[in-house]
Structure formats: structure tokens, C-alpha cells
Coordinates of N, CA and C in Angstrom, one line a residue:
Chain A
X1009 N 8.6 -18.8 6.9 CA 8.4 -16.9 7.6 C 6.9 -16.0 8.3
X1010 N 7.7 -15.4 8.8 CA 6.1 -15.4 9.7 C 5.8 -13.7 9.4
X1011 N 6.5 -13.8 8.3 CA 5.7 -12.2 7.3 C 6.1 -10.5 8.4
X1012 N 5.6 -9.4 8.1 CA 6.1 -8.9 9.1 C 4.8 -8.7 9.8
X1013 N 5.3 -8.6 10.8 CA 4.3 -8.2 12.7 C 4.3 -6.9 12.4
X1014 N 3.6 -6.3 12.5 CA 2.4 -5.2 14.1 C 1.8 -5.6 14.7
X1015 N 2.5 -4.8 16.1 CA 1.4 -4.8 17.1 C 1.4 -3.4 17.3
X1016 N -0.5 -2.8 18.3 CA -0.9 -3.4 18.5 C -1.8 -4.1 17.2
X1017 N -3.1 -5.0 17.1 CA -3.5 -4.9 16.0 C -4.8 -3.7 15.6
X1018 N -5.9 -3.6 16.9 CA -6.1 -2.5 17.0 C -5.7 -1.2 18.7
X1019 N -6.5 -0.3 18.3 CA -5.5 0.2 19.4 C -7.1 1.9 19.5
X1020 N -7.6 2.1 20.6 CA -8.8 3.1 20.8 C -7.8 3.9 21.7
X1021 N -7.7 5.1 21.5 CA -7.6 6.6 22.8 C -8.2 6.6 22.7
X1022 N -7.4 7.9 23.3 CA -8.4 8.9 23.2 C -7.8 10.3 23.5
X1023 N -7.7 11.2 22.3 CA -7.5 13.0 21.8 C -6.2 13.2 23.7
X1024 N -4.8 13.8 22.4 CA -3.6 14.5 23.5 C -2.4 12.9 23.6
X1025 N -4.0 11.7 24.2 CA -2.8 10.3 25.0 C -0.9 9.9 23.4
X1026 N -0.3 9.4 24.5 CA 0.7 9.1 23.0 C 0.6 7.4 23.0
X1027 N 0.4 6.7 21.7 CA 0.8 6.5 20.6 C 1.4 5.7 20.1
X1028 N 1.3 4.1 20.3 CA 3.2 3.8 20.0 C 2.9 2.6 18.6
X1029 N 3.4 2.8 17.2 CA 2.7 1.6 17.3 C 3.9 0.8 16.9
X1030 N 4.2 -0.7 16.9 CA 5.0 -1.4 16.3 C 5.4 -2.6 15.2
X1031 N 6.3 -2.4 14.8 CA 6.3 -2.7 13.2 C 8.2 -4.0 13.3
X1032 N 7.5 -5.3 13.6 CA 8.9 -6.6 12.5 C 9.1 -6.5 11.2
X1033 N 10.6 -6.1 10.6 CA 10.6 -6.5 9.4 C 10.1 -8.1 8.5
X1034 N 10.1 -8.5 7.9 CA 10.9 -9.9 7.0 C 12.8 -10.4 7.2
X1035 N 12.5 -10.8 7.9 CA 14.5 -11.3 7.6 C 14.8 -11.7 6.6
X1036 N 15.9 -10.7 6.4 CA 16.6 -9.7 5.7 C 16.4 -8.6 4.9
X1037 N 15.2 -8.5 5.1 CA 14.8 -7.1 4.4 C 15.3 -5.8 4.8
X1038 N 15.7 -4.7 4.0 CA 17.3 -3.9 4.5 C 16.3 -2.9 4.1
X1039 N 14.9 -2.4 3.6 CA 13.9 -1.5 3.3 C 12.4 -2.4 4.4
X1040 N 12.4 -0.7 4.8 CA 10.7 -0.8 6.0 C 10.1 0.4 5.1
X1041 N 9.0 0.2 5.7 CA 8.1 1.5 4.9 C 6.7 1.3 6.4
X1042 N 6.5 2.4 6.3 CA 4.8 3.1 6.9 C 3.7 3.6 6.1
X1043 N 3.2 3.5 5.9 CA 2.6 3.8 5.8 C 0.8 3.9 6.4
X1044 N 0.0 5.2 5.7 CA -1.4 5.6 7.0 C -2.3 5.4 5.2
X1045 N -3.4 4.8 5.7 CA -4.4 5.0 4.6 C -6.0 4.7 6.0
X1046 N -6.3 5.7 4.7 CA -7.9 6.6 5.4 C -8.8 6.2 3.9
X1047 N -10.3 6.2 3.6 CA -10.9 6.0 3.2 C -10.6 7.2 2.0
X1048 N -10.4 9.1 1.9 CA -10.7 9.9 1.7 C -9.2 10.1 1.2
X1049 N -8.1 9.9 1.1 CA -6.9 9.4 1.2 C -6.1 8.0 0.8
X1050 N -6.6 7.2 0.3 CA -6.1 6.3 0.1 C -4.7 5.9 1.0
X1051 N -3.4 5.1 0.3 CA -2.2 4.8 1.1 C -1.0 5.9 1.0
X1052 N -1.4 6.9 1.4 CA 0.1 7.3 1.5 C 1.3 7.2 2.5
X1053 N 2.9 7.2 1.8 CA 3.2 6.4 2.3 C 4.2 8.2 3.5
X1054 N 4.3 8.0 5.0 CA 4.9 7.6 6.3 C 6.5 8.2 6.0
X1055 N 7.2 7.6 5.7 CA 8.2 7.2 6.3 C 8.2 5.9 5.5
X1056 N 10.3 6.5 5.2 CA 10.8 5.3 5.1 C 12.6 5.2 5.2
X1057 N 12.7 3.3 5.6 CA 14.0 3.8 6.2 C 14.5 2.5 5.5
X1058 N 16.0 2.4 5.0 CA 17.2 1.8 4.3 C 17.9 1.7 5.3
X1059 N 18.6 0.2 5.7 CA 19.6 0.0 6.2 C 19.5 0.7 7.4
X1060 N 18.1 1.1 8.0 CA 18.1 1.5 9.6 C 17.7 2.3 9.9
X1061 N 18.4 3.5 8.7 CA 18.8 5.0 8.2 C 17.3 5.6 7.8
X1062 N 16.7 6.3 7.8 CA 15.7 7.8 7.3 C 16.0 8.2 6.2
X1063 N 15.4 7.9 5.7 CA 15.9 8.3 3.9 C 14.9 8.7 3.0
X1064 N 13.1 8.8 3.9 CA 12.7 10.3 3.0 C 11.2 9.9 3.9
X1065 N 11.4 10.9 4.2 CA 9.9 11.6 5.6 C 9.0 12.7 6.0
X1066 N 9.6 13.0 4.5 CA 8.7 13.9 4.5 C 7.4 13.8 4.4
X1067 N 6.7 12.9 4.4 CA 5.1 12.2 4.2 C 4.5 12.5 6.1
X1068 N 5.1 12.3 6.8 CA 5.2 12.0 8.1 C 4.4 13.9 7.9
X1069 N 3.8 13.9 8.1 CA 2.4 15.2 8.6 C 2.9 16.0 9.2
X1070 N 2.9 15.8 10.5 CA 3.7 17.3 11.4 C 4.6 16.6 12.8
X1071 N 5.0 17.4 13.2 CA 5.6 17.4 14.5 C 5.3 16.1 15.4
X1072 N 4.4 16.2 15.6 CA 3.4 14.7 16.4 C 4.0 14.0 16.4
X1073 N 4.2 13.9 15.1 CA 4.7 12.9 14.5 C 6.4 11.8 14.8
X1074 N 6.4 10.9 15.0 CA 8.0 10.8 14.3 C 8.0 9.0 14.5
X1075 N 9.5 8.6 14.0 CA 10.0 6.8 12.8 C 10.8 6.7 13.9
X1076 N 11.5 5.8 14.2 CA 13.0 5.1 14.3 C 12.9 4.0 14.0
X1077 N 14.0 3.7 13.9 CA 14.5 1.8 13.1 C 16.1 1.8 14.6
X1078 N 15.4 0.9 15.5 CA 16.7 1.0 16.2 C 17.9 -0.2 15.7
X1079 N 17.6 -0.7 15.3 CA 17.7 -2.6 14.9 C 17.1 -3.1 13.3
X1080 N 17.7 -3.9 12.7 CA 17.4 -4.4 11.3 C 15.5 -4.9 12.0
X1081 N 15.8 -5.3 12.9 CA 14.3 -5.9 13.5 C 13.5 -5.8 13.8
X1082 N 13.2 -4.1 14.1 CA 11.9 -4.0 14.8 C 12.0 -1.7 14.8
X1083 N 10.6 -1.3 14.3 CA 11.1 -0.2 14.4 C 9.4 0.8 14.9
X1084 N 9.8 2.1 15.2 CA 8.6 2.1 16.0 C 7.6 3.4 15.5
X1085 N 6.3 3.9 15.5 CA 5.7 4.8 14.8 C 4.8 5.1 15.8
X1086 N 5.6 6.5 16.5 CA 5.1 7.0 17.5 C 4.8 8.3 17.1
X1087 N 2.7 8.7 17.6 CA 2.2 9.8 17.4 C 1.9 10.2 18.7
X1088 N 2.5 11.5 19.3 CA 2.3 12.4 20.5 C 1.9 14.1 19.9
X1089 N 1.2 13.9 20.8 CA -0.4 13.6 21.6 C -1.0 13.1 19.9
X1090 N -1.3 13.1 20.4 CA -2.4 11.7 19.1 C -3.4 12.5 18.9
X1091 N -4.6 13.0 18.0 CA -5.8 13.8 17.4 C -6.9 12.7 16.7
X1092 N -8.3 13.5 16.9 CA -9.1 12.0 15.8 C -8.7 12.0 14.3
X1093 N -7.7 13.6 14.0 CA -7.6 13.5 12.9 C -6.4 12.2 12.2
X1094 N -6.3 11.3 13.2 CA -5.2 10.7 13.6 C -4.9 9.5 12.6
X1095 N -6.5 9.3 13.2 CA -8.0 8.2 13.2 C -7.4 7.5 11.7
X1096 N -6.8 5.4 11.0 CA -6.3 5.5 10.2 C -5.6 4.2 10.6
X1097 N -5.5 2.9 9.3 CA -4.8 2.1 9.9 C -2.9 2.1 9.6
X1098 N -2.8 2.1 10.3 CA -1.3 2.6 9.4 C -0.7 1.0 8.9
X1099 N -0.5 1.0 7.9 CA 0.5 0.0 8.2 C 2.4 -0.1 7.9
X1100 N 2.6 -0.8 8.9 CA 4.5 -1.1 8.0 C 4.1 -2.0 6.9
X1101 N 5.3 -1.9 5.9 CA 5.8 -2.9 5.1 C 7.1 -3.0 4.7
X1102 N 7.9 -4.2 4.3 CA 9.0 -4.1 4.1 C 9.1 -5.0 2.8
X1103 N 10.5 -5.0 1.9 CA 10.9 -5.2 0.7 C 12.9 -5.3 1.2
X1104 N 13.3 -6.5 0.0 CA 14.7 -5.9 0.0 C 14.2 -4.8 -0.7
X1105 N 16.2 -3.8 -1.1 CA 16.1 -3.0 -1.8 C 16.1 -2.4 -3.1
X1106 N 15.8 -3.3 -3.6 CA 16.0 -3.1 -4.9 C 13.8 -3.0 -5.3
X1107 N 13.5 -3.8 -4.2 CA 12.1 -2.7 -4.6 C 11.6 -3.1 -5.8
X1108 N 12.2 -4.0 -5.9 CA 11.5 -5.1 -7.4 C 10.6 -6.0 -7.5
X1109 N 10.3 -6.7 -6.7 CA 9.5 -7.2 -6.3 C 8.4 -7.4 -5.3
X1110 N 8.1 -5.9 -4.9 CA 6.9 -5.3 -4.6 C 7.2 -5.7 -3.1
X1111 N 6.6 -5.5 -2.0 CA 6.8 -5.1 -0.4 C 6.0 -6.0 -0.2
X1112 N 5.8 -6.4 1.1 CA 4.9 -7.0 1.8 C 4.7 -5.8 2.8
X1113 N 3.6 -6.8 3.5 CA 2.8 -5.6 3.8 C 2.1 -6.7 5.5
X1114 N 2.5 -6.0 6.1 CA 1.9 -6.7 7.7 C 0.2 -6.2 7.8
X1115 N -0.2 -6.5 8.5 CA -2.0 -6.4 8.7 C -2.0 -5.3 9.5
X1116 N -1.5 -4.4 9.7 CA -2.4 -3.0 9.8 C -1.8 -3.1 11.6
X1117 N -2.5 -1.2 12.0 CA -3.3 -1.1 12.9 C -4.3 -0.2 12.6
X1118 N -4.8 -1.0 13.7 CA -6.4 0.2 13.5 C -6.4 0.9 14.4
X1119 N -5.9 2.2 13.7 CA -5.8 3.4 15.1 C -7.2 3.8 15.3
X1120 N -7.1 4.3 16.1 CA -9.3 5.5 16.9 C -9.0 5.9 17.8
X1121 N -8.4 7.8 17.3 CA -8.5 8.7 18.5 C -9.7 9.1 18.7
X1122 N -10.3 8.6 19.5 CA -11.7 9.6 20.2 C -11.5 10.5 21.0
Chain B
X590 N -2.1 17.7 -8.8 CA -3.5 15.8 -9.2 C -1.7 14.8 -9.0
X591 N -3.1 14.3 -8.3 CA -2.7 12.7 -7.6 C -1.6 12.5 -8.5
X592 N -0.6 11.1 -8.1 CA 0.7 10.5 -9.3 C 0.1 9.4 -9.3
X593 N -1.6 8.5 -9.4 CA -1.5 7.7 -9.4 C -3.0 7.8 -9.2
X594 N -3.9 7.5 -11.0 CA -5.4 7.7 -10.7 C -6.1 6.9 -11.3
X595 N -7.0 6.4 -10.5 CA -7.9 5.1 -11.1 C -9.2 5.1 -10.9
X596 N -9.8 4.8 -11.9 CA -11.2 4.3 -12.0 C -12.0 3.9 -10.1
X597 N -12.3 4.8 -9.2 CA -13.0 4.1 -7.9 C -13.1 2.4 -8.2
X598 N -14.8 2.7 -8.9 CA -15.3 1.6 -9.7 C -17.2 2.5 -8.3
X599 N -17.9 1.5 -7.8 CA -17.5 -0.3 -8.4 C -17.6 -0.6 -9.0
X600 N -17.3 -2.0 -9.7 CA -17.0 -2.7 -10.5 C -17.5 -3.5 -10.2
X601 N -19.4 -3.9 -10.5 CA -19.7 -6.0 -10.5 C -20.5 -5.7 -11.8
X602 N -19.8 -7.0 -11.9 CA -19.9 -8.0 -12.8 C -20.4 -9.2 -12.3
X603 N -20.9 -10.6 -13.4 CA -21.4 -11.4 -13.1 C -20.8 -12.7 -12.7
X604 N -20.0 -14.0 -12.4 CA -19.2 -14.5 -12.6 C -19.5 -15.9 -13.9
X605 N -17.6 -15.1 -14.3 CA -17.5 -15.7 -15.3 C -17.5 -14.7 -16.5
X606 N -17.3 -13.2 -16.0 CA -17.1 -12.1 -17.0 C -15.9 -11.3 -17.3
X607 N -15.8 -11.0 -18.1 CA -14.5 -10.4 -18.7 C -14.1 -9.2 -18.0
X608 N -13.4 -8.5 -17.1 CA -13.1 -6.9 -16.4 C -11.9 -6.8 -16.7
X609 N -11.9 -5.1 -17.4 CA -10.4 -4.3 -17.5 C -10.8 -3.3 -15.8
X610 N -9.2 -3.2 -15.8 CA -9.3 -2.2 -14.8 C -8.0 -1.1 -16.0
X611 N -8.3 -0.1 -15.8 CA -7.0 1.5 -15.7 C -6.7 1.6 -14.8
X612 N -5.1 2.9 -14.6 CA -4.7 2.8 -14.4 C -4.0 4.0 -15.3
X613 N -3.6 5.8 -14.8 CA -2.6 6.2 -15.2 C -1.5 6.7 -14.4
X614 N -0.6 7.2 -14.9 CA 0.2 7.8 -14.2 C 0.8 9.0 -14.1
X615 N 1.7 10.4 -13.3 CA 1.9 10.9 -13.9 C 3.4 11.5 -14.4
X616 N 4.0 10.3 -13.5 CA 5.0 11.0 -14.1 C 5.9 10.1 -14.9
X617 N 6.2 10.4 -15.9 CA 6.8 9.8 -17.3 C 8.2 9.5 -17.0
X618 N 8.8 8.9 -15.3 CA 10.5 8.6 -15.8 C 9.9 7.5 -14.3
X619 N 9.3 7.0 -14.0 CA 8.5 5.7 -13.4 C 9.4 4.5 -13.6
X620 N 9.9 3.8 -13.1 CA 10.0 1.9 -13.7 C 9.5 1.3 -12.9
X621 N 9.3 1.4 -11.2 CA 8.7 -0.3 -11.9 C 7.1 0.1 -11.2
X622 N 6.8 -0.8 -11.8 CA 4.7 -0.4 -12.2 C 4.4 -2.1 -11.6
X623 N 2.9 -2.4 -10.5 CA 2.5 -4.0 -9.9 C 1.3 -3.2 -9.7
X624 N 0.3 -4.3 -10.1 CA -1.1 -4.1 -9.3 C -1.1 -5.3 -8.3
X625 N -1.8 -4.2 -7.1 CA -2.1 -5.1 -6.1 C -3.6 -4.7 -5.4
X626 N -4.1 -6.3 -4.5 CA -4.8 -6.7 -4.6 C -5.2 -6.8 -2.8
X627 N -6.4 -5.5 -2.7 CA -6.8 -5.0 -0.7 C -8.5 -6.1 -0.5
X628 N -7.8 -6.7 0.6 CA -9.4 -7.3 0.6 C -10.9 -6.3 1.2
X629 N -11.6 -6.4 2.1 CA -12.0 -5.8 3.3 C -11.2 -5.7 4.4
X630 N -10.7 -5.1 4.9 CA -10.7 -4.7 6.2 C -8.6 -5.6 6.3
X631 N -7.9 -6.1 5.0 CA -6.9 -6.7 5.0 C -5.8 -6.0 4.7
X632 N -4.5 -6.1 4.3 CA -3.5 -5.3 4.4 C -3.3 -5.7 2.8
X633 N -3.2 -4.6 1.9 CA -2.6 -5.2 0.6 C -1.8 -5.8 0.3
X634 N -1.4 -6.9 -0.6 CA -1.2 -8.4 -1.2 C -0.7 -7.9 -2.8
X635 N 0.6 -8.3 -3.1 CA 1.0 -8.1 -4.5 C 0.2 -9.3 -5.1
X636 N 0.1 -8.7 -6.4 CA -1.4 -9.5 -6.9 C 0.3 -10.2 -7.8
X637 N 0.5 -8.4 -9.5 CA 2.2 -9.5 -9.9 C 2.4 -7.4 -10.4
X638 N 3.6 -8.1 -11.4 CA 4.6 -6.8 -11.0 C 3.7 -5.9 -13.1
X639 N 3.9 -5.6 -13.5 CA 3.6 -5.2 -14.6 C 4.5 -5.2 -15.9
X640 N 5.1 -5.4 -16.4 CA 6.7 -5.3 -17.7 C 6.4 -4.9 -18.6
X641 N 7.5 -4.6 -19.1 CA 6.8 -3.3 -20.6 C 6.4 -4.1 -21.6
X642 N 6.7 -5.3 -22.1 CA 6.5 -6.3 -22.7 C 5.0 -6.8 -22.0
X643 N 4.2 -6.6 -21.1 CA 3.2 -7.5 -20.6 C 3.6 -8.3 -20.0
X644 N 2.6 -9.2 -19.5 CA 2.4 -10.6 -19.1 C 1.3 -11.2 -18.1
X645 N 1.2 -12.0 -17.5 CA 0.2 -13.2 -17.6 C 0.6 -13.6 -16.6
X646 N -1.0 -14.2 -16.0 CA -0.8 -15.1 -14.8 C -2.1 -15.3 -14.3
X647 N -2.3 -16.9 -15.1 CA -3.2 -17.7 -14.8 C -4.4 -16.7 -15.3
X648 N -5.4 -16.3 -14.6 CA -6.5 -15.7 -15.4 C -6.7 -13.8 -15.7
X649 N -5.5 -13.4 -15.5 CA -4.4 -12.1 -15.3 C -3.7 -11.7 -15.8
X650 N -4.3 -10.3 -16.3 CA -3.4 -10.0 -17.5 C -3.3 -8.4 -17.1
X651 N -1.4 -8.3 -17.6 CA -0.9 -7.0 -17.8 C -0.6 -6.5 -18.1
X652 N -0.7 -5.1 -19.2 CA -0.4 -4.3 -19.3 C 0.1 -2.6 -19.1
X653 N 1.0 -3.1 -19.6 CA 1.8 -1.2 -19.6 C 2.5 -0.4 -20.9
X654 N 1.9 1.0 -20.8 CA 1.9 2.0 -21.8 C 2.6 2.8 -21.7
X655 N 4.2 2.9 -21.8 CA 4.1 4.0 -21.5 C 4.2 5.4 -21.9
X656 N 3.7 4.9 -23.4 CA 3.8 6.4 -23.9 C 2.2 7.4 -23.5
X657 N 1.4 6.0 -23.1 CA -0.2 6.8 -22.8 C 0.4 7.3 -20.9
X658 N 1.5 6.0 -20.9 CA 1.6 6.5 -19.2 C 0.2 6.3 -18.9
X659 N -0.6 4.3 -19.1 CA -0.9 3.7 -18.1 C -0.1 1.6 -18.6
X660 N -2.0 1.5 -17.7 CA -1.2 0.4 -17.1 C -2.6 -0.5 -16.9
X661 N -3.3 -2.1 -17.4 CA -4.0 -2.2 -17.0 C -4.1 -3.6 -16.7
X662 N -4.7 -3.6 -15.8 CA -5.5 -5.2 -15.4 C -6.6 -5.8 -16.7
X663 N -6.6 -7.0 -16.9 CA -8.1 -7.8 -17.4 C -7.9 -8.7 -16.8
X664 N -9.1 -9.0 -15.8 CA -9.2 -10.4 -15.5 C -10.0 -11.7 -16.2
X665 N -9.9 -12.2 -16.4 CA -11.0 -13.0 -16.9 C -11.7 -13.9 -16.5
X666 N -12.9 -15.0 -16.9 CA -13.3 -15.7 -15.7 C -13.4 -15.5 -14.8
X667 N -14.2 -14.3 -14.6 CA -14.4 -13.8 -12.4 C -14.8 -14.7 -11.7
X668 N -14.6 -15.1 -10.6 CA -14.2 -15.9 -9.6 C -15.2 -15.0 -9.0
X669 N -15.6 -15.2 -7.6 CA -16.6 -15.0 -6.0 C -15.5 -14.4 -5.8
X670 N -14.5 -15.5 -5.9 CA -13.1 -14.9 -4.8 C -12.2 -13.4 -4.9
X671 N -13.1 -13.0 -6.4 CA -11.7 -11.7 -7.7 C -12.1 -10.9 -6.5
X672 N -13.9 -11.5 -5.6 CA -14.3 -9.6 -5.3 C -12.7 -8.9 -4.5
X673 N -13.1 -7.9 -4.3 CA -11.5 -6.9 -3.9 C -10.9 -6.0 -4.2
X674 N -10.5 -4.4 -3.5 CA -10.2 -3.9 -4.7 C -8.6 -3.8 -4.6
X675 N -8.7 -3.0 -5.8 CA -7.4 -3.5 -6.9 C -6.4 -2.1 -7.0
X676 N -5.3 -2.1 -6.3 CA -4.7 -1.0 -6.4 C -3.1 -0.5 -7.4
X677 N -3.5 0.3 -8.3 CA -2.3 0.3 -9.0 C -1.4 1.2 -8.5
X678 N 0.3 0.6 -9.1 CA 1.4 1.0 -8.7 C 2.5 1.1 -9.1
X679 N 2.6 2.1 -8.8 CA 4.1 3.3 -9.7 C 4.5 3.6 -8.0
X680 N 6.8 3.1 -9.1 CA 7.9 3.0 -7.7 C 8.8 4.2 -8.9
X681 N 9.0 6.1 -8.5 CA 9.5 5.9 -8.8 C 11.1 6.4 -8.9
X682 N 11.8 6.0 -8.0 CA 13.3 6.0 -7.1 C 13.6 4.4 -6.7
X683 N 12.1 3.1 -7.4 CA 12.6 2.4 -7.0 C 12.8 2.1 -6.1
X684 N 12.2 3.0 -4.6 CA 12.0 2.0 -3.8 C 10.0 2.3 -3.0
X685 N 9.8 4.0 -3.0 CA 8.9 4.3 -2.2 C 7.6 4.2 -3.7
X686 N 7.0 3.1 -2.9 CA 5.5 2.9 -3.8 C 4.4 3.7 -4.1
X687 N 3.9 4.7 -5.1 CA 2.6 5.3 -4.5 C 1.4 4.5 -4.9
X688 N 1.1 4.6 -4.3 CA -0.5 4.3 -4.7 C -1.3 4.3 -4.9
X689 N -2.8 3.8 -6.6 CA -3.6 4.5 -6.7 C -4.7 4.2 -5.4
X690 N -5.8 5.0 -5.2 CA -6.7 4.6 -4.3 C -7.5 3.7 -4.5
X691 N -7.2 2.8 -5.4 CA -7.5 1.8 -5.5 C -9.4 1.2 -6.9
X692 N -9.2 0.1 -6.6 CA -10.7 -0.2 -7.7 C -11.7 -1.2 -7.5
X693 N -12.3 -0.8 -7.0 CA -13.4 -1.6 -6.4 C -14.5 -2.8 -6.9
X694 N -13.6 -3.8 -7.3 CA -14.3 -5.5 -7.8 C -15.4 -5.2 -6.9
X695 N -16.8 -6.0 -7.2 CA -18.6 -7.2 -6.7 C -18.2 -8.0 -7.6
X696 N -17.4 -9.3 -7.6 CA -18.3 -10.8 -8.5 C -19.4 -11.2 -7.7
X697 N -20.1 -11.3 -9.1 CA -21.3 -11.8 -8.1 C -22.3 -13.3 -8.9
X698 N -23.2 -14.1 -8.6 CA -23.4 -15.4 -8.2 C -24.2 -15.1 -9.6

């Protein structure tokens, strides 16, 4: 199994630009999660999907952030317009619905907004 | 108050030492508990689940105290390769995991 695949690995963009992060979950996993990690705040849940449906997006910081999951094998997290304070590592993770075995994380996207 | 609290460390220990981390959680309805390990500039990886009866995996032992709402991780015979950040993780709903900010461990020769 290839695991959870995220792209790009690194992204440097200018303030005000649109950024799109991509994630392919593990085949057969029907829950998908987007987390953001910073030194100050640690890992924060942004949104999670179950069977492609957003279940809880209360962690999405503001309207500049949006996430979609058009099918079971693909999700995107978009930031528009980006701001320097969005700089962080963004992780995607997937799991079986029960979550009893924890999550599997992708390698993350390191976003720098200048 | 953050839902999951950990001592950030760092814990600096010599090879072969035994080291213990604790973590407290605020929601008494929490259902599932885990320890994750995160290496520098890498993704978190599941180290072990934590069960009410306590569980062991090689040199690692995890304990859960529901009455006091804390979780512990004991590492015996520390190896250099154990150097990492250890994240305490709690689930309230069975879906979304809440992560502590992590405890940093450095094992020295």
C-alpha cells in the first residue's frame, strides 16, 4: 500500500495567492482528515470527511479556507487568498470509520507564505 | 485549557535509561487513547494504542488512568533511535483525534 499521498511536499507562495493542497487517502479508508501543525499550536484538526461528506469543519480558521472531497480517493484543501500566518505544515490523514486503529498520516505539505 | 496537555520537555536521557512521559486530558467522556511518535520534519506515526488494562509492546508500556484522566508511556532501555517527539492523543467521538503538543525526547550516547 502506498499510504496517504500528499502533494506538493513544499509550497512557497506570495501573500494573496491561491494555494491548493492535495491528498489521496489509503484505499478502503472512508474517513479523511486535514490537520495543520505549527510550533505554537501543535496539530489542529481543520476538517474531516466520512464517506466523502464533510462531518466537522469547525476547525477551519476562516472563509479563506475550503476543502472538498469529490470522491473516495481524492481531497483538496484550498486557501484563497493566502496570508503569511497560514505558513505551517498541513497533514492529511485517513482511517477506517471506527478510528480504533488510529490514523495514517501523509508526509505533509510544508507551506510558506511570504 | 487545551484538551490534551503534555510536558514539552525536552527529556535528555542516556542510552539504556528508562524514561516516562505523562499526559492529562480534560474530557472524561474520552473513548480512545494513543501514543504517536513524530520524528523531526516527518509525519506523526502511530506508536501504540492505550487500553484500560495497560499494554506493552517490547520496550514500551502504556497505561491509562481514567479516574485521574491521565495516560503514561514508559520506555525501557532507551535507544538512540528513540529520539523523537511523542504525542499523546485522545479521541472523544471515535472519529476526530485530539493531539497534545508533544514531549521531546533526546537519547544521548
